[in-house]
Coordinates of C-alpha atoms in Angstrom, one line a residue:
Chain A
X1 CA -9.4 13.7 -1.4
X2 CA -6.0 14.1 -3.1
X3 CA -5.9 12.5 -6.5
X4 CA -2.7 10.8 -7.6
X5 CA -2.2 10.5 -11.4
X6 CA 0.6 8.3 -12.8
X7 CA 1.9 8.4 -16.3
X8 CA 2.3 6.4 -18.4
X9 CA -0.1 3.6 -17.3
X10 CA 2.2 1.1 -19.0
X11 CA 5.4 1.1 -20.9
X12 CA 7.6 -1.4 -22.8
X13 CA 11.3 -1.2 -22.3
X14 CA 14.4 -3.3 -22.8
X15 CA 16.9 -4.6 -20.3
X16 CA 19.4 -1.9 -19.7
X17 CA 17.0 1.0 -20.5
X18 CA 16.6 4.0 -18.3
X19 CA 12.9 4.4 -17.3
X20 CA 11.1 7.3 -15.7
X21 CA 7.6 7.2 -14.2
X22 CA 5.7 10.4 -13.3
X23 CA 3.3 10.9 -10.5
X24 CA 1.2 14.1 -10.1
X25 CA -0.8 15.1 -7.0
X26 CA -4.0 17.1 -7.4
X27 CA -2.7 19.4 -4.6
X28 CA 0.6 20.0 -2.9
X29 CA 1.8 17.2 -0.7
X30 CA 5.3 18.6 0.2
X31 CA 7.5 15.5 0.0
X32 CA 5.0 13.0 1.5
X33 CA 5.3 10.6 -1.4
X34 CA 6.2 6.9 -1.5
X35 CA 6.8 4.5 -4.3
X36 CA 6.1 0.8 -4.3
X37 CA 6.9 -2.1 -6.6
X38 CA 4.6 -5.0 -7.1
X39 CA 5.6 -8.1 -9.0
X40 CA 2.9 -10.4 -10.3
X41 CA 1.2 -12.4 -7.5
X42 CA 3.3 -10.8 -4.8
X43 CA 2.7 -8.2 -2.1
X44 CA 3.8 -4.6 -2.8
X45 CA 7.3 -3.7 -1.7
X46 CA 8.4 -0.3 -0.5
X47 CA 11.1 1.4 -2.6
X48 CA 11.2 5.0 -1.7
X49 CA 9.7 7.3 1.0
X50 CA 9.7 11.1 1.5
X51 CA 10.0 11.4 -2.3
X52 CA 13.6 10.5 -2.7
X53 CA 14.8 8.3 0.3
X54 CA 15.6 4.7 -0.6
X55 CA 14.3 2.1 1.8
X56 CA 16.9 -0.1 3.3
X57 CA 18.1 -2.8 0.9
X58 CA 16.7 -1.1 -2.2
X59 CA 19.4 -0.9 -4.9
X60 CA 20.7 2.6 -5.9
X61 CA 19.4 2.1 -9.5
X62 CA 16.1 3.3 -8.1
X63 CA 15.8 7.1 -7.5
X64 CA 13.0 9.5 -6.7
X65 CA 12.7 13.2 -7.0
X66 CA 10.1 16.0 -6.8
X67 CA 8.2 18.0 -4.3
X68 CA 4.8 19.7 -4.1
X69 CA 2.7 18.2 -6.9
X70 CA 5.1 16.6 -9.3
X71 CA 7.3 13.5 -8.7
X72 CA 9.3 11.0 -10.6
X73 CA 10.7 7.5 -10.1
X74 CA 13.6 6.6 -12.3
X75 CA 15.2 3.2 -12.8
X76 CA 18.6 3.7 -14.2
X77 CA 19.3 0.4 -15.9
X78 CA 16.3 -2.0 -16.2
X79 CA 16.9 -5.6 -15.2
X80 CA 14.6 -8.6 -15.6
X81 CA 13.6 -8.4 -11.9
X82 CA 12.4 -4.8 -12.4
X83 CA 9.5 -5.7 -14.7
X84 CA 6.6 -5.1 -12.4
X85 CA 3.9 -2.6 -11.6
X86 CA 4.9 0.6 -9.8
X87 CA 2.6 2.7 -7.6
X88 CA 3.0 6.1 -6.0
X89 CA 1.1 7.0 -2.8
X90 CA 0.7 10.3 -0.9
X91 CA 0.8 10.2 2.9
X92 CA 0.3 13.9 3.4
X93 CA -3.4 13.6 4.4
X94 CA -6.2 11.1 4.9
X95 CA -7.5 9.3 3.1
X96 CA -4.2 8.0 1.8
X97 CA -4.4 7.7 -2.0
X98 CA -2.5 5.7 -4.6
X99 CA -1.8 6.3 -8.2
X100 CA -3.4 3.9 -10.6
X101 CA -0.1 2.1 -11.3
X102 CA 2.4 1.9 -14.1
X103 CA 3.1 -1.5 -15.6
X104 CA 6.6 -1.9 -16.9
X105 CA 6.8 -4.7 -19.5
X106 CA 9.6 -6.3 -21.5
X107 CA 9.9 -5.0 -25.0
Chain B
X1 CA 13.3 -9.6 10.7
X2 CA 10.0 -7.7 10.3
X3 CA 7.1 -10.1 9.5
X4 CA 3.4 -9.4 9.0
X5 CA 1.1 -12.3 8.5
X6 CA -2.5 -11.8 7.6
X7 CA -5.2 -14.4 8.2
X8 CA -9.0 -14.7 8.3
X9 CA -9.9 -14.3 4.7
X10 CA -12.4 -16.5 2.9
X11 CA -15.7 -16.7 1.0
X12 CA -18.6 -14.9 2.6
X13 CA -22.1 -14.0 1.3
X14 CA -23.2 -10.5 0.7
X15 CA -24.3 -8.9 4.0
X16 CA -22.0 -11.2 5.9
X17 CA -19.1 -10.5 8.3
X18 CA -15.5 -11.4 8.5
X19 CA -12.7 -10.6 10.9
X20 CA -9.1 -10.3 9.5
X21 CA -6.0 -10.6 11.7
X22 CA -2.5 -9.5 11.1
X23 CA 0.2 -11.0 13.4
X24 CA 3.3 -8.8 13.7
X25 CA 6.8 -9.9 14.7
X26 CA 10.4 -8.6 14.5
X27 CA 9.7 -5.1 15.7
X28 CA 8.1 -3.2 18.6
X29 CA 4.5 -3.3 17.4
X30 CA 3.3 -0.8 19.9
X31 CA 5.6 1.9 18.4
X32 CA 3.9 1.9 15.0
X33 CA 0.6 2.8 13.6
X34 CA -0.7 0.3 11.2
X35 CA -2.7 0.2 8.0
X36 CA -5.0 -2.0 6.0
X37 CA -4.8 -1.7 2.3
X38 CA -6.7 -3.8 -0.3
X39 CA -6.4 -4.8 -3.9
X40 CA -9.4 -6.0 -5.9
X41 CA -8.6 -8.6 -8.6
X42 CA -6.7 -7.1 -11.4
X43 CA -7.0 -3.6 -9.9
X44 CA -4.8 -1.1 -8.1
X45 CA -4.1 -0.5 -4.5
X46 CA -6.8 1.1 -2.2
X47 CA -6.0 2.3 1.3
X48 CA -8.7 1.1 3.7
X49 CA -7.9 2.2 7.3
X50 CA -5.3 3.1 9.8
X51 CA -5.0 3.0 13.6
X52 CA -2.5 4.9 15.8
X53 CA 0.0 3.1 17.9
X54 CA -2.1 3.4 21.1
X55 CA -5.5 3.0 19.4
X56 CA -6.4 6.6 20.1
X57 CA -6.9 7.5 16.5
X58 CA -8.3 5.7 13.4
X59 CA -9.6 6.6 10.0
X60 CA -11.3 4.9 7.2
X61 CA -11.9 5.2 3.4
X62 CA -15.4 6.4 2.6
X63 CA -16.1 3.2 0.9
X64 CA -15.9 1.2 4.2
X65 CA -16.8 3.8 6.8
X66 CA -19.5 2.6 9.1
X67 CA -19.1 -1.0 8.0
X68 CA -15.4 -1.8 8.9
X69 CA -13.7 -1.4 12.3
X70 CA -10.0 -1.5 12.8
X71 CA -8.5 -2.4 16.2
X72 CA -5.2 -3.7 17.6
X73 CA -3.9 -5.6 20.7
X74 CA -0.4 -4.5 21.4
X75 CA 0.0 -7.2 24.1
X76 CA -0.6 -9.8 21.3
X77 CA 1.2 -7.9 18.6
X78 CA -1.9 -8.1 16.5
X79 CA -3.9 -5.9 14.2
X80 CA -7.6 -6.6 13.3
X81 CA -10.2 -5.6 10.7
X82 CA -13.8 -6.3 11.5
X83 CA -15.8 -6.2 8.3
X84 CA -19.5 -6.1 8.4
X85 CA -22.3 -5.7 5.8
X86 CA -19.9 -7.0 3.2
X87 CA -20.6 -6.3 -0.5
X88 CA -19.3 -7.8 -3.7
X89 CA -17.1 -4.8 -4.2
X90 CA -15.2 -5.6 -1.0
X91 CA -13.8 -8.7 -2.8
X92 CA -10.0 -8.1 -2.7
X93 CA -6.7 -9.2 -1.2
X94 CA -6.3 -7.4 2.1
X95 CA -2.8 -6.4 3.2
X96 CA -1.6 -5.0 6.5
X97 CA 1.3 -2.6 6.3
X98 CA 3.4 -0.9 8.9
X99 CA 3.7 2.8 9.6
X100 CA 3.1 6.1 7.8
X101 CA 5.2 5.0 4.8
X102 CA 4.0 1.4 4.7
X103 CA 7.5 0.1 4.7
X104 CA 6.6 -3.5 5.3
X105 CA 3.6 -5.4 4.0
X106 CA 2.2 -8.8 4.7
X107 CA 1.5 -11.4 2.0
X108 CA -2.2 -10.6 2.0
X109 CA -5.4 -12.6 2.6
X110 CA -8.1 -13.0 0.0
X111 CA -11.7 -12.0 0.8
X112 CA -14.4 -13.1 -1.6
X113 CA -17.9 -11.8 -1.2
X114 CA -20.3 -13.8 -3.4
X115 CA -23.5 -15.6 -3.1

């Protein structure tokens, strides 16, 4: 199985900060990488697919990059609604696997 | 608009069975393969199973293989997960999600396995 490792596991940031989350795959997955946001008590929401493509309706402050084994999710200017847990997922092979999550908290 | 609505969760004893359903609307259900993904209390996301658009292909996480069966009825726009031999570690919120990139998710249904 492909292991997905996110870093950091949690971070504290202020409104307006630029935040970057890293996701590393244990083997190459080309660009078959998705990012999800989960607010407390809510279902996950798709943000990005194919490493850098924004889902419809997702604001452009979110961006993704990377290919192969190393990927990043960047939030350009953190807003109160962005405080949540973020997950990466590879969809290159089965079983699909998720990173452990990165919790973004208010400083 | 795309909607996915899960149902069928509840409290069940270890060794028991439960059947989850996911009702889809707002898109051509038969065009998409579908996933079940779960989240144990306070934990991360775990992919459980997928089924192809025409039910020809399916796969499962090792943790549920041989105990869970995914199915769908395209005429009813519905996805199912038959869960047998349930264990305490199957306790989770179960979500259905659409397609290879899981672009839409339902609100989830809670399954609690406890005596």
